[in-house]
């Protein structure tokens, strides 16, 4: 089954929203395949946000992502990359639709609660960047047959 990668950003840790955000993914029926807390280094952030390194807001983004440890996780499910991006909402929380995580929990373009991989290709790269293979678990929750039709699995 497809995997995606998420970061619960320092804004989520600081504001005590870790449970609320994770609960949404669990209620949706996604499987947590890996989860841990870590501090992000400048080095890993420059890799992770390589597409933004030249942007004027990058130093501020760097500082924001290093303000506290973060929680990183791997989520598993059918079409999970698209499902999680849809649940995440637009980058700027003030524009993100109500009902999305950013739309419901944030007010900022930078302090926007969560990172989520934007394509299956990037998800694979990001999972490898933040997790070693022994930190990702393959198991079948008892709820799976009630979550999907047989031909969806
Ligand atoms: N960001 C920012 N200002 C901007 C654009 C992005 O601070 O004008 C931050 C924001 O935290 C965002 C992250 O940089 O989540 C990565 O940007 P990207 O365009 O990849 O947005 P995302 O994929 O997170 O929606
Ligand atoms: Mg992005």
PDB file of C-alpha atoms and ligand atoms in Angstrom:
ATOM      1  CA  UNK A   1       0.000   0.000   0.000  1.00  0.00           C
ATOM      2  CA  UNK A   2       1.165   3.565  -0.726  1.00  0.00           C
ATOM      3  CA  UNK A   3       3.046   5.566   1.913  1.00  0.00           C
ATOM      4  CA  UNK A   4       3.389   9.263   2.596  1.00  0.00           C
ATOM      5  CA  UNK A   5       5.532  11.354   4.916  1.00  0.00           C
ATOM      6  CA  UNK A   6       4.367  14.075   7.305  1.00  0.00           C
ATOM      7  CA  UNK A   7       5.979  16.479   9.761  1.00  0.00           C
ATOM      8  CA  UNK A   8       4.013  17.934  12.667  1.00  0.00           C
ATOM      9  CA  UNK A   9       5.783  21.287  12.680  1.00  0.00           C
ATOM     10  CA  UNK A  10       6.914  23.262  15.743  1.00  0.00           C
ATOM     11  CA  UNK A  11       3.687  25.317  15.524  1.00  0.00           C
ATOM     12  CA  UNK A  12       1.759  22.094  16.237  1.00  0.00           C
ATOM     13  CA  UNK A  13       4.017  21.095  19.117  1.00  0.00           C
ATOM     14  CA  UNK A  14       3.958  24.608  20.661  1.00  0.00           C
ATOM     15  CA  UNK A  15       0.194  24.923  20.395  1.00  0.00           C
ATOM     16  CA  UNK A  16      -0.592  21.464  21.755  1.00  0.00           C
ATOM     17  CA  UNK A  17      -2.270  20.187  18.591  1.00  0.00           C
ATOM     18  CA  UNK A  18      -0.360  16.917  18.113  1.00  0.00           C
ATOM     19  CA  UNK A  19      -3.275  14.745  19.226  1.00  0.00           C
ATOM     20  CA  UNK A  20      -5.849  16.659  17.194  1.00  0.00           C
ATOM     21  CA  UNK A  21      -3.848  16.335  13.982  1.00  0.00           C
ATOM     22  CA  UNK A  22      -2.965  12.654  14.438  1.00  0.00           C
ATOM     23  CA  UNK A  23      -6.566  11.841  15.382  1.00  0.00           C
ATOM     24  CA  UNK A  24      -7.745  13.151  12.022  1.00  0.00           C
ATOM     25  CA  UNK A  25      -5.503  10.743  10.146  1.00  0.00           C
ATOM     26  CA  UNK A  26      -6.499   7.815  12.338  1.00  0.00           C
ATOM     27  CA  UNK A  27     -10.206   8.585  12.020  1.00  0.00           C
ATOM     28  CA  UNK A  28      -9.783   8.743   8.253  1.00  0.00           C
ATOM     29  CA  UNK A  29      -8.538   5.150   8.291  1.00  0.00           C
ATOM     30  CA  UNK A  30      -4.853   5.741   7.611  1.00  0.00           C
ATOM     31  CA  UNK A  31      -2.273   3.431   9.153  1.00  0.00           C
ATOM     32  CA  UNK A  32       0.629   4.892  11.154  1.00  0.00           C
ATOM     33  CA  UNK A  33       3.581   2.908   9.820  1.00  0.00           C
ATOM     34  CA  UNK A  34       6.258   4.906  11.670  1.00  0.00           C
ATOM     35  CA  UNK A  35       6.409   7.822  14.117  1.00  0.00           C
ATOM     36  CA  UNK A  36       9.104   9.564  16.165  1.00  0.00           C
ATOM     37  CA  UNK A  37      10.228  12.886  17.627  1.00  0.00           C
ATOM     38  CA  UNK A  38      13.398  14.536  16.356  1.00  0.00           C
ATOM     39  CA  UNK A  39      15.182  17.856  16.050  1.00  0.00           C
ATOM     40  CA  UNK A  40      15.668  18.979  12.452  1.00  0.00           C
ATOM     41  CA  UNK A  41      19.158  20.119  11.487  1.00  0.00           C
ATOM     42  CA  UNK A  42      19.907  22.930   9.060  1.00  0.00           C
ATOM     43  CA  UNK A  43      21.451  20.295   6.800  1.00  0.00           C
ATOM     44  CA  UNK A  44      18.341  18.099   6.549  1.00  0.00           C
ATOM     45  CA  UNK A  45      16.086  21.161   6.123  1.00  0.00           C
ATOM     46  CA  UNK A  46      18.192  22.472   3.233  1.00  0.00           C
ATOM     47  CA  UNK A  47      17.710  19.108   1.564  1.00  0.00           C
ATOM     48  CA  UNK A  48      14.027  18.828   2.413  1.00  0.00           C
ATOM     49  CA  UNK A  49      13.225  22.385   1.310  1.00  0.00           C
ATOM     50  CA  UNK A  50      15.788  22.522  -1.533  1.00  0.00           C
ATOM     51  CA  UNK A  51      13.148  24.138  -3.797  1.00  0.00           C
ATOM     52  CA  UNK A  52      12.960  27.104  -1.387  1.00  0.00           C
ATOM     53  CA  UNK A  53      16.593  27.697  -0.355  1.00  0.00           C
ATOM     54  CA  UNK A  54      16.912  30.793  -2.578  1.00  0.00           C
ATOM     55  CA  UNK A  55      13.654  32.373  -1.422  1.00  0.00           C
ATOM     56  CA  UNK A  56      13.819  35.448   0.866  1.00  0.00           C
ATOM     57  CA  UNK A  57      11.753  33.747   3.575  1.00  0.00           C
ATOM     58  CA  UNK A  58      14.058  30.710   3.806  1.00  0.00           C
ATOM     59  CA  UNK A  59      16.044  31.884   6.900  1.00  0.00           C
ATOM     60  CA  UNK A  60      12.768  32.492   8.705  1.00  0.00           C
ATOM     61  CA  UNK A  61      11.433  29.081   7.621  1.00  0.00           C
ATOM     62  CA  UNK A  62      14.628  27.443   8.872  1.00  0.00           C
ATOM     63  CA  UNK A  63      14.320  29.127  12.260  1.00  0.00           C
ATOM     64  CA  UNK A  64      10.652  28.193  12.490  1.00  0.00           C
ATOM     65  CA  UNK A  65      11.305  24.503  11.695  1.00  0.00           C
ATOM     66  CA  UNK A  66      14.075  24.353  14.318  1.00  0.00           C
ATOM     67  CA  UNK A  67      12.168  26.142  17.092  1.00  0.00           C
ATOM     68  CA  UNK A  68      11.253  22.874  18.842  1.00  0.00           C
ATOM     69  CA  UNK A  69      11.636  19.173  18.044  1.00  0.00           C
ATOM     70  CA  UNK A  70       9.074  17.957  15.516  1.00  0.00           C
ATOM     71  CA  UNK A  71       7.120  14.744  15.108  1.00  0.00           C
ATOM     72  CA  UNK A  72       7.680  12.907  11.855  1.00  0.00           C
ATOM     73  CA  UNK A  73       5.475  10.069  10.690  1.00  0.00           C
ATOM     74  CA  UNK A  74       4.867   7.685   7.819  1.00  0.00           C
ATOM     75  CA  UNK A  75       1.210   7.118   6.938  1.00  0.00           C
ATOM     76  CA  UNK A  76      -0.042   4.231   4.827  1.00  0.00           C
ATOM     77  CA  UNK A  77      -3.215   3.832   2.798  1.00  0.00           C
ATOM     78  CA  UNK A  78      -4.645   3.621  -0.691  1.00  0.00           C
ATOM     79  CA  UNK A  79      -3.765   6.801  -2.655  1.00  0.00           C
ATOM     80  CA  UNK A  80      -2.491   8.157   0.653  1.00  0.00           C
ATOM     81  CA  UNK A  81      -0.293  10.930  -0.829  1.00  0.00           C
ATOM     82  CA  UNK A  82      -3.267  12.650  -2.460  1.00  0.00           C
ATOM     83  CA  UNK A  83      -5.588  11.906   0.446  1.00  0.00           C
ATOM     84  CA  UNK A  84      -3.217  13.524   2.960  1.00  0.00           C
ATOM     85  CA  UNK A  85      -2.476  16.558   0.761  1.00  0.00           C
ATOM     86  CA  UNK A  86      -6.232  17.115   0.402  1.00  0.00           C
ATOM     87  CA  UNK A  87      -6.682  16.819   4.170  1.00  0.00           C
ATOM     88  CA  UNK A  88      -3.752  19.253   4.687  1.00  0.00           C
ATOM     89  CA  UNK A  89      -5.141  22.101   2.577  1.00  0.00           C
ATOM     90  CA  UNK A  90      -3.532  25.130   0.913  1.00  0.00           C
ATOM     91  CA  UNK A  91      -0.115  26.311   2.123  1.00  0.00           C
ATOM     92  CA  UNK A  92      -1.461  29.517   3.696  1.00  0.00           C
ATOM     93  CA  UNK A  93      -3.771  28.607   6.586  1.00  0.00           C
ATOM     94  CA  UNK A  94      -5.818  31.750   6.039  1.00  0.00           C
ATOM     95  CA  UNK A  95      -6.649  30.574   2.521  1.00  0.00           C
ATOM     96  CA  UNK A  96      -6.943  26.840   3.271  1.00  0.00           C
ATOM     97  CA  UNK A  97     -10.526  25.594   3.159  1.00  0.00           C
ATOM     98  CA  UNK A  98     -12.352  25.023   6.437  1.00  0.00           C
ATOM     99  CA  UNK A  99     -12.382  21.296   7.089  1.00  0.00           C
ATOM    100  CA  UNK A 100      -8.726  20.935   6.155  1.00  0.00           C
ATOM    101  CA  UNK A 101      -6.053  20.717   8.857  1.00  0.00           C
ATOM    102  CA  UNK A 102      -4.490  24.051   7.935  1.00  0.00           C
ATOM    103  CA  UNK A 103      -7.914  25.614   7.424  1.00  0.00           C
ATOM    104  CA  UNK A 104      -9.101  24.515  10.855  1.00  0.00           C
ATOM    105  CA  UNK A 105      -5.987  24.850  13.018  1.00  0.00           C
ATOM    106  CA  UNK A 106      -3.870  27.730  11.691  1.00  0.00           C
ATOM    107  CA  UNK A 107      -3.712  31.414  10.790  1.00  0.00           C
ATOM    108  CA  UNK A 108      -0.283  31.619   9.126  1.00  0.00           C
ATOM    109  CA  UNK A 109       1.420  30.925   5.804  1.00  0.00           C
ATOM    110  CA  UNK A 110       4.615  29.808   7.506  1.00  0.00           C
ATOM    111  CA  UNK A 111       3.403  28.399  10.839  1.00  0.00           C
ATOM    112  CA  UNK A 112       1.095  26.060   8.966  1.00  0.00           C
ATOM    113  CA  UNK A 113       0.901  23.029  11.253  1.00  0.00           C
ATOM    114  CA  UNK A 114       2.023  20.253   8.967  1.00  0.00           C
ATOM    115  CA  UNK A 115       4.212  19.194   6.080  1.00  0.00           C
ATOM    116  CA  UNK A 116       2.918  16.494   3.732  1.00  0.00           C
ATOM    117  CA  UNK A 117       4.676  14.964   0.707  1.00  0.00           C
ATOM    118  CA  UNK A 118       3.353  16.312  -2.595  1.00  0.00           C
ATOM    119  CA  UNK A 119       3.841  13.261  -4.857  1.00  0.00           C
ATOM    120  CA  UNK A 120       4.459   9.521  -4.495  1.00  0.00           C
ATOM    121  CA  UNK A 121       8.002  10.056  -5.827  1.00  0.00           C
ATOM    122  CA  UNK A 122       8.790  12.708  -3.212  1.00  0.00           C
ATOM    123  CA  UNK A 123       7.091  10.659  -0.499  1.00  0.00           C
ATOM    124  CA  UNK A 124       9.493   7.808  -1.159  1.00  0.00           C
ATOM    125  CA  UNK A 125      12.498  10.161  -1.038  1.00  0.00           C
ATOM    126  CA  UNK A 126      11.257  11.885   2.136  1.00  0.00           C
ATOM    127  CA  UNK A 127      10.498   8.636   3.986  1.00  0.00           C
ATOM    128  CA  UNK A 128      14.086   7.549   3.288  1.00  0.00           C
ATOM    129  CA  UNK A 129      15.445  10.954   4.321  1.00  0.00           C
ATOM    130  CA  UNK A 130      13.872  10.872   7.786  1.00  0.00           C
ATOM    131  CA  UNK A 131      13.458   7.167   8.647  1.00  0.00           C
ATOM    132  CA  UNK A 132      15.674   4.121   8.654  1.00  0.00           C
ATOM    133  CA  UNK A 133      14.022   0.895   7.399  1.00  0.00           C
ATOM    134  CA  UNK A 134      13.816  -0.607  10.913  1.00  0.00           C
ATOM    135  CA  UNK A 135      11.719   2.366  12.083  1.00  0.00           C
ATOM    136  CA  UNK A 136       8.909   1.553   9.637  1.00  0.00           C
ATOM    137  CA  UNK A 137       6.509  -1.240  10.528  1.00  0.00           C
ATOM    138  CA  UNK A 138       4.487  -3.548   8.346  1.00  0.00           C
ATOM    139  CA  UNK A 139       1.357  -4.732  10.132  1.00  0.00           C
ATOM    140  CA  UNK A 140      -2.290  -5.248   9.309  1.00  0.00           C
ATOM    141  CA  UNK A 141      -4.744  -3.470  11.632  1.00  0.00           C
ATOM    142  CA  UNK A 142      -7.887  -5.455  12.482  1.00  0.00           C
ATOM    143  CA  UNK A 143      -9.938  -2.562  11.098  1.00  0.00           C
ATOM    144  CA  UNK A 144      -8.617  -2.994   7.542  1.00  0.00           C
ATOM    145  CA  UNK A 145     -11.467  -5.197   6.195  1.00  0.00           C
ATOM    146  CA  UNK A 146     -13.967  -2.641   7.504  1.00  0.00           C
ATOM    147  CA  UNK A 147     -12.022   0.259   5.980  1.00  0.00           C
ATOM    148  CA  UNK A 148     -11.716  -0.996   2.379  1.00  0.00           C
ATOM    149  CA  UNK A 149     -13.674  -3.223  -0.011  1.00  0.00           C
ATOM    150  CA  UNK A 150     -11.748  -6.420  -0.903  1.00  0.00           C
ATOM    151  CA  UNK A 151     -11.001  -5.181  -4.438  1.00  0.00           C
ATOM    152  CA  UNK A 152      -9.479  -1.966  -3.060  1.00  0.00           C
ATOM    153  CA  UNK A 153      -6.816  -3.787  -1.119  1.00  0.00           C
TER     154      UNK A 153
HETATM  155  N1  LIG B   1       6.513  28.945   3.182  1.00  0.00           N
HETATM  156  C1  LIG B   1       6.634  30.243   3.684  1.00  0.00           C
HETATM  157  N2  LIG B   1       6.337  31.300   2.857  1.00  0.00           N
HETATM  158  C2  LIG B   1       5.963  31.119   1.548  1.00  0.00           C
HETATM  159  C3  LIG B   1       5.854  29.807   1.045  1.00  0.00           C
HETATM  160  C4  LIG B   1       6.138  28.746   1.887  1.00  0.00           C
HETATM  161  O1  LIG B   1       6.976  30.422   4.849  1.00  0.00           O
HETATM  162  O2  LIG B   1       5.712  32.118   0.844  1.00  0.00           O
HETATM  163  C5  LIG B   1       6.811  27.802   4.065  1.00  0.00           C
HETATM  164  C6  LIG B   1       5.544  27.134   4.603  1.00  0.00           C
HETATM  165  O3  LIG B   1       5.793  26.723   5.944  1.00  0.00           O
HETATM  166  C7  LIG B   1       5.404  25.937   3.686  1.00  0.00           C
HETATM  167  C8  LIG B   1       6.863  25.566   3.424  1.00  0.00           C
HETATM  168  O4  LIG B   1       7.537  26.818   3.337  1.00  0.00           O
HETATM  169  O5  LIG B   1       4.661  24.870   4.275  1.00  0.00           O
HETATM  170  C9  LIG B   1       7.088  24.748   2.162  1.00  0.00           C
HETATM  171  O6  LIG B   1       6.558  25.437   1.069  1.00  0.00           O
HETATM  172  P1  LIG B   1       5.766  24.682  -0.096  1.00  0.00           P
HETATM  173  O7  LIG B   1       5.579  25.652  -1.204  1.00  0.00           O
HETATM  174  O8  LIG B   1       6.445  23.392  -0.394  1.00  0.00           O
HETATM  175  O9  LIG B   1       4.300  24.454   0.572  1.00  0.00           O
HETATM  176  P2  LIG B   1       3.581  23.142   1.140  1.00  0.00           P
HETATM  177  O10 LIG B   1       3.969  21.984   0.258  1.00  0.00           O
HETATM  178  O11 LIG B   1       4.046  22.957   2.564  1.00  0.00           O
HETATM  179  O12 LIG B   1       2.111  23.472   1.077  1.00  0.00           O
HETATM  180 MG1  LIG B   2       5.860  21.379  -0.412  1.00  0.00          MG
END
